[in-house]
Coordinates of C-alpha atoms in Angstrom, one line a residue:
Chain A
X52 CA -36.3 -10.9 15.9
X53 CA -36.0 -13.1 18.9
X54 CA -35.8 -16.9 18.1
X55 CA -37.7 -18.5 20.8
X56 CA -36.9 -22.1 21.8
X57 CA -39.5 -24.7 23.7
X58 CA -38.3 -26.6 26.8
X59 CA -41.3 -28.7 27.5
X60 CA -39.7 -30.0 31.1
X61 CA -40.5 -26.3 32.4
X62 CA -44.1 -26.2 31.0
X63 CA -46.3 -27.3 34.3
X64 CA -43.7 -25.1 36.4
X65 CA -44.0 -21.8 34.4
X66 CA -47.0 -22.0 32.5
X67 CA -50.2 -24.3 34.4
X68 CA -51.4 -21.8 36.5
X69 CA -51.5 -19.0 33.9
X70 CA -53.0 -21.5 31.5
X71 CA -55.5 -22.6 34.0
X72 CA -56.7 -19.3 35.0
X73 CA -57.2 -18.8 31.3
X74 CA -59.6 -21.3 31.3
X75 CA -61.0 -21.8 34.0
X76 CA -63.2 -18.2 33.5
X77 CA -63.9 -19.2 30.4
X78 CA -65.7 -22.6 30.9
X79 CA -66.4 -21.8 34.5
X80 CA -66.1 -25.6 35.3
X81 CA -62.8 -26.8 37.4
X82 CA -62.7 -30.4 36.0
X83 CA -62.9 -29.1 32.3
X84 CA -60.6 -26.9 32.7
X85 CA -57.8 -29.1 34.2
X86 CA -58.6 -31.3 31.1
X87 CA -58.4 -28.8 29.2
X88 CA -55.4 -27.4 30.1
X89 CA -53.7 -31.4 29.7
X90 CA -55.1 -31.5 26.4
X91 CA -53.2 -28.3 25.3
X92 CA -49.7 -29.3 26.9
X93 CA -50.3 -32.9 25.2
X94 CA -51.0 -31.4 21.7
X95 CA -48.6 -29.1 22.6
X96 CA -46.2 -31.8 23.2
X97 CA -47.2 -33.6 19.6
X98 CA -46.7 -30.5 17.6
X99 CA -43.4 -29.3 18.9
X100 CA -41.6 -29.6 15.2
X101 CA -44.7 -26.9 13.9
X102 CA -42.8 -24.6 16.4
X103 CA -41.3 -22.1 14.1
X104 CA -40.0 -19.7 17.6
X105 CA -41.6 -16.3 16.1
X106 CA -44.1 -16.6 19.1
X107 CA -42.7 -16.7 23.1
X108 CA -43.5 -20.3 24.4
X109 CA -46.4 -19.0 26.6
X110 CA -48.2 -17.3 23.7
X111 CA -47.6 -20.7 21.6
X112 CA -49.6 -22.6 24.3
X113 CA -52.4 -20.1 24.6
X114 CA -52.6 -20.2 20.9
X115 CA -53.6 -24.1 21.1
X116 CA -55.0 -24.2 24.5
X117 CA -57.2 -21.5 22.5
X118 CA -58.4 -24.2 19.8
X119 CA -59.1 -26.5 22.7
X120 CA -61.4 -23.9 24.8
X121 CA -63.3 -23.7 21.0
X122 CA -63.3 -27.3 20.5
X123 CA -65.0 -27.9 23.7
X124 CA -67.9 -24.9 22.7
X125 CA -68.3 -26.6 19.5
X126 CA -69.0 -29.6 21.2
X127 CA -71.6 -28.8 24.0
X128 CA -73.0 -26.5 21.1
X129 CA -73.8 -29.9 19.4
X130 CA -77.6 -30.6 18.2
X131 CA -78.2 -33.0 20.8
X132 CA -77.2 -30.0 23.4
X133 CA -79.1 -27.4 21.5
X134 CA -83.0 -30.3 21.4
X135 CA -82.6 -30.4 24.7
X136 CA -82.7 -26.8 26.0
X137 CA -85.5 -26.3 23.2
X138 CA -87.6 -29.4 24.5
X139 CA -87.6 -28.0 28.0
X140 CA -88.8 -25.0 27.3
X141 CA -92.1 -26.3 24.8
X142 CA -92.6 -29.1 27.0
X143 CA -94.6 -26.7 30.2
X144 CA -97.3 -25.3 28.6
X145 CA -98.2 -23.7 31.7
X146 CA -95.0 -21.5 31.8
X147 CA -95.8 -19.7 28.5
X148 CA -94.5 -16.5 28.9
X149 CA -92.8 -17.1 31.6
X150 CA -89.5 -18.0 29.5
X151 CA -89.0 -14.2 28.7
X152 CA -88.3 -13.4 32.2
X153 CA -86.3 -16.2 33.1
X154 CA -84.1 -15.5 30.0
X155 CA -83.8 -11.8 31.2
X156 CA -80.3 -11.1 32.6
X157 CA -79.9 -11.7 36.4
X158 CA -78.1 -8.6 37.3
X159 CA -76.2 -10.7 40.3
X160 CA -75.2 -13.1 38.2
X161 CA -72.0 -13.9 36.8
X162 CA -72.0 -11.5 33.4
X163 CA -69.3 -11.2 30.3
X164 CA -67.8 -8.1 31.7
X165 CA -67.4 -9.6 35.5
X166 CA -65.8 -13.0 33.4
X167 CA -63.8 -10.6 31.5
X168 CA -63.0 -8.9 34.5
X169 CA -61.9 -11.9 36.5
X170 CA -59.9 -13.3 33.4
X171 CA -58.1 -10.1 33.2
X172 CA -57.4 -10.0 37.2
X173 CA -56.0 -13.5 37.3
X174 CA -53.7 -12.9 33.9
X175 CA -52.6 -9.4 35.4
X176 CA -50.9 -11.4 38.5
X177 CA -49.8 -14.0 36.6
X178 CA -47.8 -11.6 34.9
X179 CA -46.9 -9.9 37.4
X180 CA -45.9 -12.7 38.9
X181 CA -43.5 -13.7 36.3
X182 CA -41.7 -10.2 36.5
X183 CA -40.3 -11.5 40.1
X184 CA -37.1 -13.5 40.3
X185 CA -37.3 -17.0 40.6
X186 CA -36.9 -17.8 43.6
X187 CA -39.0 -14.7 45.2
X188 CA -42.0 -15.4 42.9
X189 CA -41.9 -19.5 43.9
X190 CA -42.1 -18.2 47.8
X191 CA -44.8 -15.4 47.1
X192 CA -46.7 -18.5 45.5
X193 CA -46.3 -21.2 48.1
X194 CA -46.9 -18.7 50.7
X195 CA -49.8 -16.8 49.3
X196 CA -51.6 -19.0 46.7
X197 CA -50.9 -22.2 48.2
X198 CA -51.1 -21.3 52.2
X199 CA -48.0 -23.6 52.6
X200 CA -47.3 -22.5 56.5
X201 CA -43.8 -20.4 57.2
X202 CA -42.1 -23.3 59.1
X203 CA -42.4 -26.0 55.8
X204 CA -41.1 -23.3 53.7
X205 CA -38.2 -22.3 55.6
X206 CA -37.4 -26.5 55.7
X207 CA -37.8 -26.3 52.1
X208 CA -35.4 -23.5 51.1
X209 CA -32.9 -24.1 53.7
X210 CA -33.7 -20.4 55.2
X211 CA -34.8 -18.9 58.5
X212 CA -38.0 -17.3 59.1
X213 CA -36.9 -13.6 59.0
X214 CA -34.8 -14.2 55.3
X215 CA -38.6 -16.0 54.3
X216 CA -40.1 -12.6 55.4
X217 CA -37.8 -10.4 53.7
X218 CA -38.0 -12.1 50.4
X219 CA -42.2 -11.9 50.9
X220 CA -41.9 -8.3 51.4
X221 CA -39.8 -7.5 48.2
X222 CA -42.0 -9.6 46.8
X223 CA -45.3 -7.9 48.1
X224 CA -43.6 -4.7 47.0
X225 CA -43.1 -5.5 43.3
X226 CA -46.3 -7.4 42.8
X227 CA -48.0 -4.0 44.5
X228 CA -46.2 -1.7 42.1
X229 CA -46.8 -4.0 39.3
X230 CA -50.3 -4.5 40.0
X231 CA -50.8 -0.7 40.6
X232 CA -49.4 -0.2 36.6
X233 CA -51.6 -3.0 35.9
X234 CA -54.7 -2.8 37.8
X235 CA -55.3 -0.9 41.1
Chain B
X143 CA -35.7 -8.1 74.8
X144 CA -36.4 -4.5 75.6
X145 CA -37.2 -3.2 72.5
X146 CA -40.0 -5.4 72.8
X147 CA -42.2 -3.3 75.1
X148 CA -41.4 -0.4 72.8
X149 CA -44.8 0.9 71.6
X150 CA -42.3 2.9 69.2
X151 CA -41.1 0.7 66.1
X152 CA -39.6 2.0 63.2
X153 CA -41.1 1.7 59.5
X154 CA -39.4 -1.3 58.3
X155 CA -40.6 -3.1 61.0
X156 CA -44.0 -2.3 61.0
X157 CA -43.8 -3.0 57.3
X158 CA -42.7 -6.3 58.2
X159 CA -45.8 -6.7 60.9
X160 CA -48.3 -5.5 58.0
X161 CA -46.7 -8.1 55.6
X162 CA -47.4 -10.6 58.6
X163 CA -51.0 -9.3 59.1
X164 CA -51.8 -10.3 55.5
X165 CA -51.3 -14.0 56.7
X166 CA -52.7 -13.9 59.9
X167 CA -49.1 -14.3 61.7
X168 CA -48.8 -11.1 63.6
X169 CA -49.7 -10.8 67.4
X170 CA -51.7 -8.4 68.9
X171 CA -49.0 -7.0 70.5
X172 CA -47.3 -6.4 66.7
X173 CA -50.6 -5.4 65.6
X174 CA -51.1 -2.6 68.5
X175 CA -47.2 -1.1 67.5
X176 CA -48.4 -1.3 64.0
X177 CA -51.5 0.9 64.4
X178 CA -49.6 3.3 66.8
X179 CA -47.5 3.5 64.1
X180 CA -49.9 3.9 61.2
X181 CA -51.4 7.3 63.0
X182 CA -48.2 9.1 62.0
X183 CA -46.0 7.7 59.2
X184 CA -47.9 8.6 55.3
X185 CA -45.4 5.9 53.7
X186 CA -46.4 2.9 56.0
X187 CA -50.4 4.0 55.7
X188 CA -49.4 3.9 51.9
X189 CA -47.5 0.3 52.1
X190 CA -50.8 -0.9 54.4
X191 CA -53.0 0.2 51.8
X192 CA -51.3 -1.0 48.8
X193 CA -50.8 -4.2 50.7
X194 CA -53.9 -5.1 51.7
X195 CA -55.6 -4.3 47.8
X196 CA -52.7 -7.2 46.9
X197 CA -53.6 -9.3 49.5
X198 CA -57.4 -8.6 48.4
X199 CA -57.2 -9.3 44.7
X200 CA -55.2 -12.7 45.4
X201 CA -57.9 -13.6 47.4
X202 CA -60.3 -13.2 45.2
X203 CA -58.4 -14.7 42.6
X204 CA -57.9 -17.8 44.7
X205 CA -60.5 -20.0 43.5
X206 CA -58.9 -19.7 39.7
X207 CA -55.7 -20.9 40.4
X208 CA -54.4 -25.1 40.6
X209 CA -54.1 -26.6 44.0
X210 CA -51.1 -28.2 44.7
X211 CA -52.7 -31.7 44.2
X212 CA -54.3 -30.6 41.1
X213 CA -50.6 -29.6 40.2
X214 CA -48.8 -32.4 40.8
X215 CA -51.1 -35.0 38.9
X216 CA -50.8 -32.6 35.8
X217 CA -47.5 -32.9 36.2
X218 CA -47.3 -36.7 36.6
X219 CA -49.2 -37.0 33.8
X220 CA -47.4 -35.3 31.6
X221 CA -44.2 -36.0 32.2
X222 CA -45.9 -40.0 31.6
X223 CA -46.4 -38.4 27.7
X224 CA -43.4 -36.5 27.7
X225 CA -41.1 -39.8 28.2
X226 CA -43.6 -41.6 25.7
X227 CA -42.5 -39.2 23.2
X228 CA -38.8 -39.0 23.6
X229 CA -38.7 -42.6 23.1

């Protein structure tokens, strides 16, 4: 079996945006989830000597950033939480009845399967993405995710516009293909 | 020079245009070759198609990624508790 080793200077490089989309569908709130996602690389930082390297890095991090996501349920699931949504509904005597209906599922709103969905979508490119070589998959990002313009990348790399496109089409190419095993 | 008022273009180069599309940095002029193109060539309308589901799905994914800002104070921060706990 594969020893695995953990290089904590490569974890906000490889591993934030994959962790972040993990969470972010699940607590469907952008500063939790960046918190979040700190907590797990700081706990993952204090428990680096549990590391036994069965597990790949990445699936070591979910597995805490996992605990935190149920942590932070546990906590808004707290009695206080749970009093308050009870005391708004018996407080309006006039609505009675009326909190059937409002509890029914809103079929435009966000559901489990379209979270589940949306999770899956954002994982499925992430690992896609990680398929790429280096290089390729850091330009795809800057270029597509983060809408850095062609000029500031080119000045970045050292590289002239037409080598930037190249590298974005073999890049498009394999994410296509891998996404079309994946997803289309 | 010439080559540019060639309605003709050949498939790598409208693949090249359709990447370009996807970012909004083709001009009309590249667009119209492109399209010319598109009518008869299977594998480019195959590489338009494909392309634009990718550049559809990132899109919609957009909103549950980091922003670059959002990156780099992570990254501050935790290279603050990563040099706390070498020492």
């Amino acid at each position: 079996m594969t020893q695995h080793e953990l290089n904590p200077n490569g974890w906000i490089k490889n591993y934030s945006d994959y962790l972040f989309n993990y969470t972010i569908v699940r607590v469907d709130d952008r500063e939790i989830a960046k918190d979040l996602v700190q907590e797990a690389f700081f706990a993952g930082l204090r428990s680096m000597k549990n590391f036994k390297g069965e597990a790949s890095e990445r699936t070591w991090l979910i597995s805490i950033l996992k605990r935190k996501i149920i942590d932070h349920y546990r906590k808004i699931n707290s009695n206080k939480g749970k009093a308050e949504v009870r005391m708004n509904y018996n407080a309006d005597n006039e609505s009675d009845g009326d909190w059937l209906e409002e509890r029914v599922a809103d079929p435009y709103a966000s559901n489990a399967e379209t979270v589940i969905e949306n999770s899956e979508l954002g994982l499925a490119i992430h690992d896609c993405l990680s398929t790429l070589p280096e290089k390729q998959a850091i330009i795809f990002k800057m270029k597509t995710i983060d809408n850095f313009d062609t000029e500031t990348i080119c000045n970045e790399f050292n590289i002239t516009s037409s080598n930037l496109w190249v590298i974005v089409h073999r890049a498009r190419t394999a994410m296509a293909n891998c996404m079309k095993k994946n997803w289309f | 020079m010439k080559n540019d008022y060639n309605v003709f273009i050949p498939c790598d180069t409208a693949q090249h245009t359709c990447d370009k599309t996807q970012y909004d940095e083709a001009s009309i002029w590249e667009k119209v070759k492109l399209s010319i193109h598109l009518i008869h060539c299977k594998a480019c309308q195959t590489y338009t198609k494909n392309n634009h589901k990718l550049t559809k799905l990132m899109n919609e994914n957009k909103e549950n990624n980091l922003k670059i800002d959002e990156r780099e104070s992570l990254e501050a921060l935790f290279r603050k508790e990563l040099s706390r706990n070498d020492s």
